Structure formats: C-alpha cells, structure tokens
Amino acid sequence: MKITHSYEDVSTWFQMNLRHMMEITSEVNIGLPGGSSLDGWYGYVLSHPEIWRGIDVTRLRFGLVDERCLPRGHKERNDTHIFESFIWPLVEMWILQPSQFITPGDTVEAEKYENEMPFFDIAFFWMGPDGHVASLFPHHPGLDIQWCRYINVSHAPKPPENRISLSAAGVQIPFVCLFAVGESKKEALANFLDDSVDAVDCPAKLLKPEIVLNLTN
C-alpha cells in the first residue's frame, strides 16, 4: 500500500490500472463515491486530458459505490454531484458519453443496484471522520451483511438516514484508492493504519487499497 499526498500519483495509478484492465476485459468498470472529497482530483483529471491518452474511453463505465435515497436530481444525491462535477465536464470535452455513467435513477432498492450496477474493477472511496466508507458506518448492522453486493442502509448516523451502499463483501474490489481529505479525517486515517483497530470501529479497514491519498494536513 502506497501513501501519497499527490493527485498526480493517484492519476498515474488510475491510468496504469485502466491500461492493465483493458488488456484482460472488454469493459472497465469504475466505482465512484459522492461527496466533495474527490473534487480536487476531478479537477486535476479535467485539467490533464493526457491521462486518457492511449485509453479506449468507449470501453469505460462509471457507477456508484453508494447513494443517498433522495429524489432524482436532488443536489445531495451522489449521482447528481458526480455527474455535475466529473462526468458532464468529460462529456463536454468529448471524452465520455452520458450513457457511460450508470445509475438506477429513483430506485431506493438495493436489489436494483445489485442487478444494474457492474462489478467494479477499479474503485475510489473516501473515509469519513468516523472511518466510514460508502455508507458502511461503525457498529452499524449493515457491516454484518456478506451475502450480497449492495445493501439498503437505514438509520444511518448522519442524514439522510436511508441509503444504498456496497456491502462489506461488495467493497472487495481488485484495485482501490482511498482518499483521506481534510484535517477532520486525521484520526480516522490513524485508525485505518493501526493494526489494533478492527473494521467494526473503522469500516475503512474493509478495503484493501493499493494507494491512499493523505490530504489531512
């Protein structure tokens, strides 16, 4: 596991794994989280279009690692933020087509995500101050669900209380990058790196990231 402070390192890692996956599969599926933690990296990618050089972008598909159960188009929905901040600018640059961003829309059922979302080859996550990733929160009953890829999360400790998330099994993805952004995540990152802390207290430990972006200072 590499710990970096550089968007360039994350982008190099991303490009390398895109190239690797394109050698072995017809489509490369990429999981993205909501929230603003990835905005700095999105900006870096948008200002460095050479990242896509040599990549057959028509073979890329993007999806959600979790979603907030809010009406379609709501500004707090993850798909709204990802589309406006990252996907649409890439569409305007003639790199992607809108159809390459997959979202089941208004649904609040994990089963529909299970059926419609691809299995991710590469995924990005960010950790909350409590160590949560996606919508897997410390000590939440959802951590015990291992038999499906997506779960409905109710009574989340932060609003909105109803969400859809990759499960503890679903976050086992071949290539993972974890973001720790902002001083409020410093303790969570320390817990993630502490072998004596388990996933019940710090769900980020469910991940096996190849690279961690540390922007907590």
PDB file of C-alpha atoms in Angstrom, residues 20-183:
ATOM      1  CA  HIS A  20      -3.962  -3.247 -17.292  1.00  0.00           C
ATOM      2  CA  MET A  21      -7.688  -3.969 -17.181  1.00  0.00           C
ATOM      3  CA  MET A  22      -8.131  -3.129 -20.852  1.00  0.00           C
ATOM      4  CA  GLU A  23      -5.726  -5.933 -21.689  1.00  0.00           C
ATOM      5  CA  ILE A  24      -7.903  -8.531 -19.970  1.00  0.00           C
ATOM      6  CA  THR A  25     -11.548  -7.370 -20.219  1.00  0.00           C
ATOM      7  CA  SER A  26     -13.833  -5.772 -22.784  1.00  0.00           C
ATOM      8  CA  GLU A  27     -15.207  -3.123 -20.383  1.00  0.00           C
ATOM      9  CA  VAL A  28     -13.554  -1.449 -17.432  1.00  0.00           C
ATOM     10  CA  ASN A  29     -15.972  -0.553 -14.638  1.00  0.00           C
ATOM     11  CA  ILE A  30     -15.098   2.240 -12.220  1.00  0.00           C
ATOM     12  CA  GLY A  31     -16.854   2.926  -8.910  1.00  0.00           C
ATOM     13  CA  LEU A  32     -17.138   6.475  -7.584  1.00  0.00           C
ATOM     14  CA  PRO A  33     -18.415   7.884  -4.273  1.00  0.00           C
ATOM     15  CA  GLY A  34     -20.450  11.020  -3.703  1.00  0.00           C
ATOM     16  CA  GLY A  35     -19.399  13.968  -1.578  1.00  0.00           C
ATOM     17  CA  SER A  36     -16.750  16.572  -2.245  1.00  0.00           C
ATOM     18  CA  SER A  37     -13.622  14.654  -1.187  1.00  0.00           C
ATOM     19  CA  LEU A  38     -12.764  13.705  -4.776  1.00  0.00           C
ATOM     20  CA  ASP A  39     -13.411  17.179  -6.209  1.00  0.00           C
ATOM     21  CA  GLY A  40      -9.735  18.141  -6.145  1.00  0.00           C
ATOM     22  CA  TRP A  41      -8.805  15.007  -8.066  1.00  0.00           C
ATOM     23  CA  TYR A  42     -11.657  15.534 -10.521  1.00  0.00           C
ATOM     24  CA  GLY A  43     -10.262  18.991 -11.181  1.00  0.00           C
ATOM     25  CA  TYR A  44      -6.788  17.545 -11.717  1.00  0.00           C
ATOM     26  CA  VAL A  45      -8.071  14.973 -14.209  1.00  0.00           C
ATOM     27  CA  LEU A  46     -10.125  17.560 -16.086  1.00  0.00           C
ATOM     28  CA  SER A  47      -7.069  19.798 -16.432  1.00  0.00           C
ATOM     29  CA  HIS A  48      -4.858  16.913 -17.596  1.00  0.00           C
ATOM     30  CA  PRO A  49      -6.650  15.314 -20.552  1.00  0.00           C
ATOM     31  CA  GLU A  50      -3.439  13.471 -21.431  1.00  0.00           C
ATOM     32  CA  ILE A  51      -4.448  10.984 -18.710  1.00  0.00           C
ATOM     33  CA  TRP A  52      -6.818   9.459 -21.274  1.00  0.00           C
ATOM     34  CA  ARG A  53      -4.172   9.198 -23.992  1.00  0.00           C
ATOM     35  CA  GLY A  54      -3.994   5.655 -25.320  1.00  0.00           C
ATOM     36  CA  ILE A  55      -7.158   4.650 -23.398  1.00  0.00           C
ATOM     37  CA  ASP A  56     -10.160   3.409 -25.373  1.00  0.00           C
ATOM     38  CA  VAL A  57     -12.610   5.562 -23.416  1.00  0.00           C
ATOM     39  CA  THR A  58     -15.618   3.930 -25.129  1.00  0.00           C
ATOM     40  CA  ARG A  59     -14.927   0.846 -23.010  1.00  0.00           C
ATOM     41  CA  LEU A  60     -15.246   2.685 -19.680  1.00  0.00           C
ATOM     42  CA  ARG A  61     -18.306   2.522 -17.427  1.00  0.00           C
ATOM     43  CA  PHE A  62     -18.761   4.516 -14.222  1.00  0.00           C
ATOM     44  CA  GLY A  63     -21.116   3.678 -11.351  1.00  0.00           C
ATOM     45  CA  LEU A  64     -21.892   4.393  -7.705  1.00  0.00           C
ATOM     46  CA  VAL A  65     -20.370   2.809  -4.620  1.00  0.00           C
ATOM     47  CA  ASP A  66     -23.313   4.208  -2.648  1.00  0.00           C
ATOM     48  CA  GLU A  67     -26.304   6.504  -2.998  1.00  0.00           C
ATOM     49  CA  ARG A  68     -28.486   8.633  -0.764  1.00  0.00           C
ATOM     50  CA  CYS A  69     -32.181   7.802  -1.015  1.00  0.00           C
ATOM     51  CA  LEU A  70     -33.380  11.217  -2.143  1.00  0.00           C
ATOM     52  CA  PRO A  71     -35.470  12.307  -5.163  1.00  0.00           C
ATOM     53  CA  ARG A  72     -33.698  12.144  -8.520  1.00  0.00           C
ATOM     54  CA  GLY A  73     -31.889  15.402  -9.257  1.00  0.00           C
ATOM     55  CA  HIS A  74     -31.614  16.372  -5.583  1.00  0.00           C
ATOM     56  CA  LYS A  75     -28.391  18.296  -5.038  1.00  0.00           C
ATOM     57  CA  GLU A  76     -27.406  15.987  -2.155  1.00  0.00           C
ATOM     58  CA  ARG A  77     -27.645  12.824  -4.252  1.00  0.00           C
ATOM     59  CA  ASN A  78     -24.323  11.241  -5.094  1.00  0.00           C
ATOM     60  CA  ASP A  79     -25.154  10.745  -8.758  1.00  0.00           C
ATOM     61  CA  THR A  80     -26.038  14.443  -9.090  1.00  0.00           C
ATOM     62  CA  HIS A  81     -22.700  15.560  -7.675  1.00  0.00           C
ATOM     63  CA  ILE A  82     -20.620  13.061  -9.671  1.00  0.00           C
ATOM     64  CA  PHE A  83     -22.397  13.897 -12.921  1.00  0.00           C
ATOM     65  CA  GLU A  84     -22.088  17.668 -12.489  1.00  0.00           C
ATOM     66  CA  SER A  85     -18.517  17.649 -11.148  1.00  0.00           C
ATOM     67  CA  PHE A  86     -16.895  14.969 -13.284  1.00  0.00           C
ATOM     68  CA  ILE A  87     -18.981  13.117 -15.860  1.00  0.00           C
ATOM     69  CA  TRP A  88     -20.589  16.077 -17.630  1.00  0.00           C
ATOM     70  CA  PRO A  89     -17.313  18.020 -17.964  1.00  0.00           C
ATOM     71  CA  LEU A  90     -15.803  14.911 -19.595  1.00  0.00           C
ATOM     72  CA  VAL A  91     -18.811  14.744 -21.902  1.00  0.00           C
ATOM     73  CA  GLU A  92     -18.245  18.384 -22.855  1.00  0.00           C
ATOM     74  CA  MET A  93     -14.618  17.504 -23.616  1.00  0.00           C
ATOM     75  CA  TRP A  94     -15.808  14.731 -25.980  1.00  0.00           C
ATOM     76  CA  ILE A  95     -14.206  12.068 -23.784  1.00  0.00           C
ATOM     77  CA  LEU A  96     -17.314  10.306 -22.424  1.00  0.00           C
ATOM     78  CA  GLN A  97     -20.947   9.809 -23.362  1.00  0.00           C
ATOM     79  CA  PRO A  98     -23.620  10.391 -20.649  1.00  0.00           C
ATOM     80  CA  SER A  99     -24.736   6.749 -21.020  1.00  0.00           C
ATOM     81  CA  GLN A 100     -21.360   5.619 -19.653  1.00  0.00           C
ATOM     82  CA  PHE A 101     -22.461   6.772 -16.181  1.00  0.00           C
ATOM     83  CA  ILE A 102     -24.787   4.111 -14.794  1.00  0.00           C
ATOM     84  CA  THR A 103     -27.369   4.957 -12.144  1.00  0.00           C
ATOM     85  CA  PRO A 104     -30.655   3.164 -11.464  1.00  0.00           C
ATOM     86  CA  GLY A 105     -32.366   6.517 -11.014  1.00  0.00           C
ATOM     87  CA  ASP A 106     -35.152   6.952  -8.474  1.00  0.00           C
ATOM     88  CA  THR A 107     -34.919   3.470  -7.019  1.00  0.00           C
ATOM     89  CA  VAL A 108     -34.353   3.007  -3.293  1.00  0.00           C
ATOM     90  CA  GLU A 109     -33.915  -0.755  -3.541  1.00  0.00           C
ATOM     91  CA  ALA A 110     -30.511  -2.365  -3.221  1.00  0.00           C
ATOM     92  CA  GLU A 111     -31.713  -5.266  -5.378  1.00  0.00           C
ATOM     93  CA  LYS A 112     -31.968  -2.970  -8.406  1.00  0.00           C
ATOM     94  CA  TYR A 113     -28.405  -1.747  -7.850  1.00  0.00           C
ATOM     95  CA  GLU A 114     -27.326  -5.369  -7.486  1.00  0.00           C
ATOM     96  CA  ASN A 115     -28.834  -6.143 -10.890  1.00  0.00           C
ATOM     97  CA  GLU A 116     -27.854  -3.000 -12.798  1.00  0.00           C
ATOM     98  CA  MET A 117     -24.505  -1.869 -11.412  1.00  0.00           C
ATOM     99  CA  PRO A 118     -21.455  -3.568 -12.901  1.00  0.00           C
ATOM    100  CA  PHE A 119     -18.860  -5.368 -10.852  1.00  0.00           C
ATOM    101  CA  PHE A 120     -16.204  -2.731 -10.365  1.00  0.00           C
ATOM    102  CA  ASP A 121     -12.630  -3.297 -11.500  1.00  0.00           C
ATOM    103  CA  ILE A 122     -11.362  -0.022 -10.033  1.00  0.00           C
ATOM    104  CA  ALA A 123     -12.998   1.990  -7.265  1.00  0.00           C
ATOM    105  CA  PHE A 124     -12.458   5.163  -5.298  1.00  0.00           C
ATOM    106  CA  PHE A 125     -13.604   5.655  -1.712  1.00  0.00           C
ATOM    107  CA  TRP A 126     -13.204   8.403   0.858  1.00  0.00           C
ATOM    108  CA  MET A 127     -13.311   7.967   4.604  1.00  0.00           C
ATOM    109  CA  GLY A 128     -15.439   9.971   6.991  1.00  0.00           C
ATOM    110  CA  PRO A 129     -14.192  11.335  10.329  1.00  0.00           C
ATOM    111  CA  ASP A 130     -15.619   8.190  11.961  1.00  0.00           C
ATOM    112  CA  GLY A 131     -13.842   5.911   9.488  1.00  0.00           C
ATOM    113  CA  HIS A 132     -16.924   5.082   7.419  1.00  0.00           C
ATOM    114  CA  VAL A 133     -16.633   4.353   3.705  1.00  0.00           C
ATOM    115  CA  ALA A 134     -19.503   4.327   1.194  1.00  0.00           C
ATOM    116  CA  SER A 135     -22.437   4.082   3.637  1.00  0.00           C
ATOM    117  CA  LEU A 136     -20.838   1.496   5.897  1.00  0.00           C
ATOM    118  CA  PHE A 137     -20.738   3.119   9.325  1.00  0.00           C
ATOM    119  CA  PRO A 138     -19.021   1.948  12.533  1.00  0.00           C
ATOM    120  CA  HIS A 139     -21.039  -0.586  14.524  1.00  0.00           C
ATOM    121  CA  HIS A 140     -23.918  -0.432  12.015  1.00  0.00           C
ATOM    122  CA  PRO A 141     -25.819  -3.730  11.446  1.00  0.00           C
ATOM    123  CA  GLY A 142     -25.102  -3.428   7.723  1.00  0.00           C
ATOM    124  CA  LEU A 143     -21.489  -4.404   8.373  1.00  0.00           C
ATOM    125  CA  ASP A 144     -22.656  -7.965   9.074  1.00  0.00           C
ATOM    126  CA  ILE A 145     -24.305  -8.462   5.667  1.00  0.00           C
ATOM    127  CA  GLN A 146     -21.957 -10.508   3.498  1.00  0.00           C
ATOM    128  CA  TRP A 147     -24.254 -12.349   1.086  1.00  0.00           C
ATOM    129  CA  CYS A 148     -24.975  -9.579  -1.434  1.00  0.00           C
ATOM    130  CA  ARG A 149     -23.113  -6.774  -3.183  1.00  0.00           C
ATOM    131  CA  TYR A 150     -25.447  -3.881  -2.309  1.00  0.00           C
ATOM    132  CA  ILE A 151     -27.488  -3.313   0.831  1.00  0.00           C
ATOM    133  CA  ASN A 152     -30.170  -0.940   1.982  1.00  0.00           C
ATOM    134  CA  VAL A 153     -28.873   1.105   4.911  1.00  0.00           C
ATOM    135  CA  SER A 154     -31.459   2.525   7.299  1.00  0.00           C
ATOM    136  CA  HIS A 155     -30.940   4.648  10.389  1.00  0.00           C
ATOM    137  CA  ALA A 156     -27.592   5.946   9.151  1.00  0.00           C
ATOM    138  CA  PRO A 157     -25.955   8.089  11.865  1.00  0.00           C
ATOM    139  CA  LYS A 158     -25.826  11.085   9.521  1.00  0.00           C
ATOM    140  CA  PRO A 159     -28.555  12.384   7.188  1.00  0.00           C
ATOM    141  CA  PRO A 160     -30.128  11.172   5.081  1.00  0.00           C
ATOM    142  CA  GLU A 161     -30.766   8.106   7.205  1.00  0.00           C
ATOM    143  CA  ASN A 162     -31.776   5.925   4.237  1.00  0.00           C
ATOM    144  CA  ARG A 163     -29.083   4.938   1.758  1.00  0.00           C
ATOM    145  CA  ILE A 164     -27.907   2.234  -0.613  1.00  0.00           C
ATOM    146  CA  SER A 165     -24.331   1.024  -0.280  1.00  0.00           C
ATOM    147  CA  LEU A 166     -21.896  -1.573  -1.411  1.00  0.00           C
ATOM    148  CA  SER A 167     -21.789  -4.197   1.319  1.00  0.00           C
ATOM    149  CA  ALA A 168     -18.772  -5.375   3.276  1.00  0.00           C
ATOM    150  CA  ALA A 169     -18.406  -8.061   0.605  1.00  0.00           C
ATOM    151  CA  GLY A 170     -19.119  -5.620  -2.233  1.00  0.00           C
ATOM    152  CA  VAL A 171     -16.168  -3.369  -1.403  1.00  0.00           C
ATOM    153  CA  GLN A 172     -13.747  -6.213  -2.137  1.00  0.00           C
ATOM    154  CA  ILE A 173     -12.689  -4.738  -5.472  1.00  0.00           C
ATOM    155  CA  PRO A 174      -9.422  -5.550  -7.290  1.00  0.00           C
ATOM    156  CA  PHE A 175      -7.995  -2.016  -7.467  1.00  0.00           C
ATOM    157  CA  VAL A 176      -8.938   0.505  -4.778  1.00  0.00           C
ATOM    158  CA  CYS A 177      -7.854   4.056  -3.981  1.00  0.00           C
ATOM    159  CA  LEU A 178      -8.815   5.565  -0.620  1.00  0.00           C
ATOM    160  CA  PHE A 179      -8.995   9.330  -0.038  1.00  0.00           C
ATOM    161  CA  ALA A 180      -8.481  10.935   3.382  1.00  0.00           C
ATOM    162  CA  VAL A 181      -9.153  14.630   2.789  1.00  0.00           C
ATOM    163  CA  GLY A 182      -9.284  17.351   5.453  1.00  0.00           C
ATOM    164  CA  GLU A 183      -7.980  17.657   8.993  1.00  0.00           C
TER     165      GLU A 183
END
